[in-house]
CSV table of C-alpha atoms in Angstrom, one decimal:
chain,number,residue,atom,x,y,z
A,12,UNK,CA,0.0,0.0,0.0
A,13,UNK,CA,1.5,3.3,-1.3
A,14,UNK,CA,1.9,5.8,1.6
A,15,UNK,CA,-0.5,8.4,0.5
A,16,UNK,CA,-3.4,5.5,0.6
A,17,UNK,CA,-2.4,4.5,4.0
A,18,UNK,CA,-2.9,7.9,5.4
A,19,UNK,CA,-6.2,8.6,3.1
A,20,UNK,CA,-7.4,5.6,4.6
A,21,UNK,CA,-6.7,6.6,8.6
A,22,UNK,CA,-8.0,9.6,8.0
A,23,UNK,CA,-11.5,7.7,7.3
A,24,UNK,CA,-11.1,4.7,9.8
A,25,UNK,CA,-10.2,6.5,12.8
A,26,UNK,CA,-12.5,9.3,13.4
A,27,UNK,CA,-15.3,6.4,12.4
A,28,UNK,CA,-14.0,4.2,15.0
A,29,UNK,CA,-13.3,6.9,17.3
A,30,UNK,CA,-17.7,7.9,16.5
A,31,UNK,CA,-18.3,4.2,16.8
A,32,UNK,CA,-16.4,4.3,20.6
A,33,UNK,CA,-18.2,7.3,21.6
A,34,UNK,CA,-21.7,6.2,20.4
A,35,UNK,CA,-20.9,2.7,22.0
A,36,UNK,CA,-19.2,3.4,25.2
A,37,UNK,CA,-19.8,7.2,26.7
A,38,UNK,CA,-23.2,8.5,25.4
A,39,UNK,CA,-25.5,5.9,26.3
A,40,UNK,CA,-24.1,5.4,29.3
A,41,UNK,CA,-22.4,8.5,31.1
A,42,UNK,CA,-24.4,11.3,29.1
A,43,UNK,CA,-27.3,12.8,30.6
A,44,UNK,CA,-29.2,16.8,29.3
A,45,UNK,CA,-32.0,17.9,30.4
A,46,UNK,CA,-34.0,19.4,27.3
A,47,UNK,CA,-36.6,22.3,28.0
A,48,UNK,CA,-39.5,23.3,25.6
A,49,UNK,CA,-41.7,25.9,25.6
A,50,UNK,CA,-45.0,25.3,23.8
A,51,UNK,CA,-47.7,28.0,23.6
A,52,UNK,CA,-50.4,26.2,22.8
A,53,UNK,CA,-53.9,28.5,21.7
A,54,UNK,CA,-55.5,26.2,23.6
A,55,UNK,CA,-53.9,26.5,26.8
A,56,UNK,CA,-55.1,29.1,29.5
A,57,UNK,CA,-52.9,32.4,29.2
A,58,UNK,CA,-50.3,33.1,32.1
A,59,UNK,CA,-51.2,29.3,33.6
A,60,UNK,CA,-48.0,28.3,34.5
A,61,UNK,CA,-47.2,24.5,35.1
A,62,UNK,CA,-43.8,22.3,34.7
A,63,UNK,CA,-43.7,19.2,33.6
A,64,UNK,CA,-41.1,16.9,33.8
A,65,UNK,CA,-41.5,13.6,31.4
A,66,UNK,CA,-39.3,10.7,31.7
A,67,UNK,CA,-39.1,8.2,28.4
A,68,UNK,CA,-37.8,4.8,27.9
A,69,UNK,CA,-35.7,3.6,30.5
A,70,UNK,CA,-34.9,0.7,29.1
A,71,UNK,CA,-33.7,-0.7,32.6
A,72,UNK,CA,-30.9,-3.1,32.2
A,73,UNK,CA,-27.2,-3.1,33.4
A,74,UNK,CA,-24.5,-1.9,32.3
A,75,UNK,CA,-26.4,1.1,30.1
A,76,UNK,CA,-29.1,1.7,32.8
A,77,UNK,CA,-28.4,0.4,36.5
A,78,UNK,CA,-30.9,1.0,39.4
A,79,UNK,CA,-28.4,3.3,41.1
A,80,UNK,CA,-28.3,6.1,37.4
A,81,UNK,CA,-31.7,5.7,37.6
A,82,UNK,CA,-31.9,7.1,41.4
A,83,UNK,CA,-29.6,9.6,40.1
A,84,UNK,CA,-31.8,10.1,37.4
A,85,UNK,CA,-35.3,10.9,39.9
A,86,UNK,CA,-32.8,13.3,41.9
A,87,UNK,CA,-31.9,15.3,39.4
A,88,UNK,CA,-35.5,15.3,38.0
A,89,UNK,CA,-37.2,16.0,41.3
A,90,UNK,CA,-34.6,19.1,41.7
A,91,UNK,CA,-36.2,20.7,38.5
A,92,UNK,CA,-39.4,21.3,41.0
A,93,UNK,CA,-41.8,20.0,38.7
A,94,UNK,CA,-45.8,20.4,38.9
A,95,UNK,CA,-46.6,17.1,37.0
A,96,UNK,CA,-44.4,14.2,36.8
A,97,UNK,CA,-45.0,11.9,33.8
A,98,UNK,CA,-43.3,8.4,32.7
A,99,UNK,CA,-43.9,7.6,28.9
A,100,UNK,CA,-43.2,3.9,28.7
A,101,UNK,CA,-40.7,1.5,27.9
A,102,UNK,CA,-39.3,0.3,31.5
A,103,UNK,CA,-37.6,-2.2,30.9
A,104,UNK,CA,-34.9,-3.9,28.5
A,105,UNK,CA,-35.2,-6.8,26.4
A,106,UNK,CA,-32.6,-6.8,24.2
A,107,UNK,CA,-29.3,-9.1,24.4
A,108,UNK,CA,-27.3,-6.8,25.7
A,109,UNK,CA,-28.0,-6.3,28.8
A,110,UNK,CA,-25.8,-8.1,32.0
A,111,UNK,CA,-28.2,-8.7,34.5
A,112,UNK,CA,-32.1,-8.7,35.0
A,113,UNK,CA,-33.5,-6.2,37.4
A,114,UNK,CA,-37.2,-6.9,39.0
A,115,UNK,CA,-39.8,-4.7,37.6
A,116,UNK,CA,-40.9,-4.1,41.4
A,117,UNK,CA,-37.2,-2.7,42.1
A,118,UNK,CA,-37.3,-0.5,38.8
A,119,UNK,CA,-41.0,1.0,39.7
A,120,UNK,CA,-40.2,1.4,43.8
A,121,UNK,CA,-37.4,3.8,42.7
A,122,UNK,CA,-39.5,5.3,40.2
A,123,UNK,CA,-41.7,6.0,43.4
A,124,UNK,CA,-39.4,8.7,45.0
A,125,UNK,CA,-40.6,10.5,42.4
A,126,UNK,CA,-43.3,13.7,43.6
A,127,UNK,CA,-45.0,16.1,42.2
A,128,UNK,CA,-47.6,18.6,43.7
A,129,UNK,CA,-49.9,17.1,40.7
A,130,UNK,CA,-48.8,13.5,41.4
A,131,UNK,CA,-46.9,11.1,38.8
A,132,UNK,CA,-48.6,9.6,35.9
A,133,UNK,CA,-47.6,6.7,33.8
A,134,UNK,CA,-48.7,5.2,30.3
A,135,UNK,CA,-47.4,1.7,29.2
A,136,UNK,CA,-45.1,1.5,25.9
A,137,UNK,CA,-45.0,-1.6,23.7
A,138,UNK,CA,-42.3,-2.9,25.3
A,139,UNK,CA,-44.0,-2.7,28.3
A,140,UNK,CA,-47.2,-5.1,26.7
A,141,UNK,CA,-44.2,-7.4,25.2
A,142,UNK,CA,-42.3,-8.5,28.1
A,143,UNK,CA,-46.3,-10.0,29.2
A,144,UNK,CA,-46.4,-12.9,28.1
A,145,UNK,CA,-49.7,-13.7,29.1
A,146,UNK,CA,-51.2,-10.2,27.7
A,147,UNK,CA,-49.8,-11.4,24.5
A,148,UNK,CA,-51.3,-14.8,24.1
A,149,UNK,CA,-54.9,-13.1,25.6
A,150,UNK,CA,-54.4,-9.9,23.5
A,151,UNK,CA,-55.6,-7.9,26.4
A,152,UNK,CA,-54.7,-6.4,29.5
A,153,UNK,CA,-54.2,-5.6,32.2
A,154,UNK,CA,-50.5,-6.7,32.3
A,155,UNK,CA,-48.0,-7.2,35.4
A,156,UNK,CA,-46.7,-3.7,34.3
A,157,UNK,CA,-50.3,-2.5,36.0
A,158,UNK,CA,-50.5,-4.3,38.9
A,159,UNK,CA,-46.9,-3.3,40.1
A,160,UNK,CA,-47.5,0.2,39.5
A,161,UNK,CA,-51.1,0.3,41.7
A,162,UNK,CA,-48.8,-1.2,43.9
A,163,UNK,CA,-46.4,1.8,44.5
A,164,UNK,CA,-49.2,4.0,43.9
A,165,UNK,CA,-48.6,5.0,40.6
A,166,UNK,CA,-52.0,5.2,38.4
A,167,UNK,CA,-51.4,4.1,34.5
A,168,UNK,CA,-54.1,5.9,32.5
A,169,UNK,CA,-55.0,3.1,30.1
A,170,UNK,CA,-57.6,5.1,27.6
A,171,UNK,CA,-58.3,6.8,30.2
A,172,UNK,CA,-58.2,10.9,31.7
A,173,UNK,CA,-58.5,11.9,35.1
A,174,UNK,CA,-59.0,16.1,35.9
A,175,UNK,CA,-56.6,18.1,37.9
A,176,UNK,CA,-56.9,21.1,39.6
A,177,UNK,CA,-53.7,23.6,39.3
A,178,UNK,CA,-54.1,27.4,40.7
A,179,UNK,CA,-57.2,27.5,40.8
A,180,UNK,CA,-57.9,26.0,37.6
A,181,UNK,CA,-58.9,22.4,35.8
A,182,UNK,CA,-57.3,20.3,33.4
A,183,UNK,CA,-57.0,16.8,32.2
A,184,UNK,CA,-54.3,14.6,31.9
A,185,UNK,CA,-55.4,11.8,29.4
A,186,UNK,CA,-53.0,8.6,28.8
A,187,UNK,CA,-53.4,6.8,25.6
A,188,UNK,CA,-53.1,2.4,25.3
A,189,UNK,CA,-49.7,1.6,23.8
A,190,UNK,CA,-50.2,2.1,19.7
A,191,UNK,CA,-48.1,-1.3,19.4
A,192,UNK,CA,-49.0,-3.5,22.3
A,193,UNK,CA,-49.3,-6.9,20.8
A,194,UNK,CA,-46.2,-8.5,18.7
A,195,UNK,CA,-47.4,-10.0,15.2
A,196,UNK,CA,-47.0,-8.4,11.7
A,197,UNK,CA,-49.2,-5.6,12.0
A,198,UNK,CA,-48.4,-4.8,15.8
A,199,UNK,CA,-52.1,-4.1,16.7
A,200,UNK,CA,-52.5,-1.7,19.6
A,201,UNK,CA,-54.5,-1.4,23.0
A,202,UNK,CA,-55.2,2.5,22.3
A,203,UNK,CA,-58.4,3.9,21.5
A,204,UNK,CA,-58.1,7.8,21.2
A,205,UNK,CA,-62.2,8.3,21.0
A,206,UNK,CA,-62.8,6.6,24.7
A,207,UNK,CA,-59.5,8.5,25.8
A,208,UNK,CA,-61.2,12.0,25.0
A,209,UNK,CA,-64.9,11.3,25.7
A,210,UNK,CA,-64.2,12.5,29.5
A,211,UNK,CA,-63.4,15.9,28.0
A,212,UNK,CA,-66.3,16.5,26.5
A,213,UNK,CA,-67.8,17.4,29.5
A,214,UNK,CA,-66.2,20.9,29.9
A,215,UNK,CA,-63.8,23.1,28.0
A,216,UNK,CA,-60.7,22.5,30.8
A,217,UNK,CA,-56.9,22.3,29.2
A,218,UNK,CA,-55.8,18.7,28.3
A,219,UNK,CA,-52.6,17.3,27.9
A,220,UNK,CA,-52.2,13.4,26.2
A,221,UNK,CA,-49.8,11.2,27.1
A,222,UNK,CA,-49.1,8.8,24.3
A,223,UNK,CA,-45.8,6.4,24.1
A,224,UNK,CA,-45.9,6.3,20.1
A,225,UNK,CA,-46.0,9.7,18.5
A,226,UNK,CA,-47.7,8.3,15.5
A,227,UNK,CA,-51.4,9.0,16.8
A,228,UNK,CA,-50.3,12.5,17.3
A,229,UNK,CA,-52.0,13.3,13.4
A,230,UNK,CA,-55.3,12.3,14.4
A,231,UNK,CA,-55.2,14.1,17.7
A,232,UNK,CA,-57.7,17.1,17.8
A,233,UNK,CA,-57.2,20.9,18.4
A,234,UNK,CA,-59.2,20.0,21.6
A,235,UNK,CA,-55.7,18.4,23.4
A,236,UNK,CA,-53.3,21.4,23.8
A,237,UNK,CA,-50.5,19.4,24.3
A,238,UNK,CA,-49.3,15.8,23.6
A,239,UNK,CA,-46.2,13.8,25.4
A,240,UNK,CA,-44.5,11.0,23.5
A,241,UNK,CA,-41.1,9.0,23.6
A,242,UNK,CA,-40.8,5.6,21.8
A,243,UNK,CA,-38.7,7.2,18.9
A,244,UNK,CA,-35.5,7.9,21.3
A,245,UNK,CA,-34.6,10.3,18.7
A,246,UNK,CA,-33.6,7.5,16.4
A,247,UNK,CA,-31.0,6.7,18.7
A,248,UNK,CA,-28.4,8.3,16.0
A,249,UNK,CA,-29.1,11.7,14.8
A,250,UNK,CA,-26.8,14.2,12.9
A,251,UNK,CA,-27.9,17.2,12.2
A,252,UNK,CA,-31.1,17.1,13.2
A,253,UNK,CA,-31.5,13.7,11.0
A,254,UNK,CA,-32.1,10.4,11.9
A,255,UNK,CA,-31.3,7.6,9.7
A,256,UNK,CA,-33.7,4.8,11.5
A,257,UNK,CA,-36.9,5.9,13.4
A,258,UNK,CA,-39.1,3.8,14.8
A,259,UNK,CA,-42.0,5.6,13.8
A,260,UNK,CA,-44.5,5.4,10.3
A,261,UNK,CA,-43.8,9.1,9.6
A,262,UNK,CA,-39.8,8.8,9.5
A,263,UNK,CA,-38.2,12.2,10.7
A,264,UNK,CA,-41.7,14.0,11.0
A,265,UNK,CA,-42.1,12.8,14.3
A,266,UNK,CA,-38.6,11.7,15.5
A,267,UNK,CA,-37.6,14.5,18.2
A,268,UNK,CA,-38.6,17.2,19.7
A,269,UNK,CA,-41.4,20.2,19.9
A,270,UNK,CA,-43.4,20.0,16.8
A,271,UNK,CA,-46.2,22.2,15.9
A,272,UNK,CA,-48.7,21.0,13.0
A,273,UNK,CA,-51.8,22.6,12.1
A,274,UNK,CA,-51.8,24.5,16.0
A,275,UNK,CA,-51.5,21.6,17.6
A,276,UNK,CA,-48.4,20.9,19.7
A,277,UNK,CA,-46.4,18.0,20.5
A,278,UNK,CA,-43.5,17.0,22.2
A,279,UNK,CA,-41.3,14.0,21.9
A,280,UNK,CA,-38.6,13.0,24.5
A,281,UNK,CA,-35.0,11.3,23.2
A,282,UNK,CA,-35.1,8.8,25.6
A,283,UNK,CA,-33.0,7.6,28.4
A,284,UNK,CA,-32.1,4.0,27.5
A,285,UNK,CA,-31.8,2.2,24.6
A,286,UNK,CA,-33.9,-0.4,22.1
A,287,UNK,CA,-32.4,-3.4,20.0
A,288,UNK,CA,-28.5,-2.0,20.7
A,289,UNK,CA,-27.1,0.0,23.5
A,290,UNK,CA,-25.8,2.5,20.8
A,291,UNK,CA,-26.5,6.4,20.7
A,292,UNK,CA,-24.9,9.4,18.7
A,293,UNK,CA,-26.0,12.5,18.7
A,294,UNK,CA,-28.6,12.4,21.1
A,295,UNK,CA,-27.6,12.0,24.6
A,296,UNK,CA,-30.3,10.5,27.4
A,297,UNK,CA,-32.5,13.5,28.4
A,298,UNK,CA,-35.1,14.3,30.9
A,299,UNK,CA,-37.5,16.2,29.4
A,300,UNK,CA,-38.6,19.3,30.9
A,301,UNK,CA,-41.9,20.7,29.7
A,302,UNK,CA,-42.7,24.4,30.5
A,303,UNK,CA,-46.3,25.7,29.9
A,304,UNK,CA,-47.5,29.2,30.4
């Protein structure tokens, strides 16, 4: 090999190997930002004020995500002083990378330092319904993801909204079934948007929708100010503001971040752990941090 070739060909292989290192063995795994947006929704009640911080696939599963950075995790997020806390689904690993099992009632109790003056609030991702096997083979719920939650005193809104009342004024929090619940070609889901909403027909109040898949967020009305998804993790790779591989029908339309369509807002977090391959460049683990009014 003629000497020019040789250094041509280092000056391709090691800045990819040194991007392969960094996306393999510091991002996913000693990175942490915490991202703020700022939606003004038309819908949302002028100089109401409220913070939400939204915590996205975990992904819990040594050595990536180990119980003790996911205490450090709740610290850091209960330091933001939020008003709402909400968990977007997607616990707990499942891919082959991961060391050691952890017991979804050790991953939930930590959860459960958690507080908020509005409580915390959690939907189910499809992860969540996969790890079930019996959910699976019954194609319903509830699943053991449910039951451990209730347990620690965590409510799942499943389809369901309940009302909350922040200075001095009422709004819904609505959590929508997993869009992908049950494995199979088509990946059928538990959601139904229409029975989600029907609560807030009886008054005009704010409403914010937690959904794990982004996907719905086209069919979502004006009616919902603002809508919470993960399940994307920023495509896990993502340069300049593109992501080659997202795990969503709409590509890059819905892979990160505050997007606005047609007056209708929606948030997506990046994620804290990882799906499929503990691999991430270009967007670090976040805790989202939501701030309305």
């Amino acid at each position: 090999m003629r000497r020019r070739d040789f250094l041509l060909g280092g000056g391709v292989l090691a800045p990819t190997a040194a991007a392969a290192g960094y996306a393999t063995g510091v991002e996913p795994y000693f990175r942490l930002v915490e991202t703020h947006w700022h939606p003004r929704p038309a819908t949302w009640p002028e100089g109401l004020k409220l913070r939400i911080v939204a915590l996205a696939d975990i992904h819990m599963g040594p050595p990536q995500m180990t119980p003790d950075r996911l205490r450090r995790i709740v610290r850091q997020s209960l330091a933001l002083a939020p008003d709402l806390v909400v968990l977007l689904g997607d616990y707990k690993a499942d891919h082959p990378y991961v060391s050691r099992d952890v017991y979804t009632g050790d991953i939930i109790a930590i959860l459960s330092q958690l507080q908020a003056p509005l409580g915390v609030w959690a939907v189910l991702g499809n992860h969540d319904w996969w790890l079930d096997r019996h959910a699976q083979a019954r194609r319903g719920g509830p699943t053991f993801w449910h039951a451990a939650f209730d347990r620690d005193g965590i409510p799942v809104l499943e389809n369901a909204a309940v009302k909350l009342r922040h200075r001095g004024q009422d709004l819904w929090l609505a959590g929508l079934g997993s869009q992908q619940a049950f494995r199979g070609a088509a990946r059928p889901g538990h959601h139904d948007l229409a029975a989600t909403l029907a609560p807030l027909a009886d008054d005009d109040a704010p409403a914010i929708l937690l959904a794990h898949e982004p996907d719905i967020f086209p069919k979502v009305p004006q009616r919902v100010a603002l809508t919470l998804s993960g399940h994307t993790h920023g495509g896990q790779v993502r340069v300049l503001g593109y992501s080659p591989l997202v795990t969503s029908g709409y590509g890059n339309r819905f892979a990160y971040g505050h997007i606005i369509e047609h007056g209708r807002h929606l948030c997506v977090s990046g994620g804290l752990g990882c799906s499929r391959v503990p691999l991430r460049f270009g967007v670090p683990p976040e805790i989202m941090v939501v701030d309305l009014g």
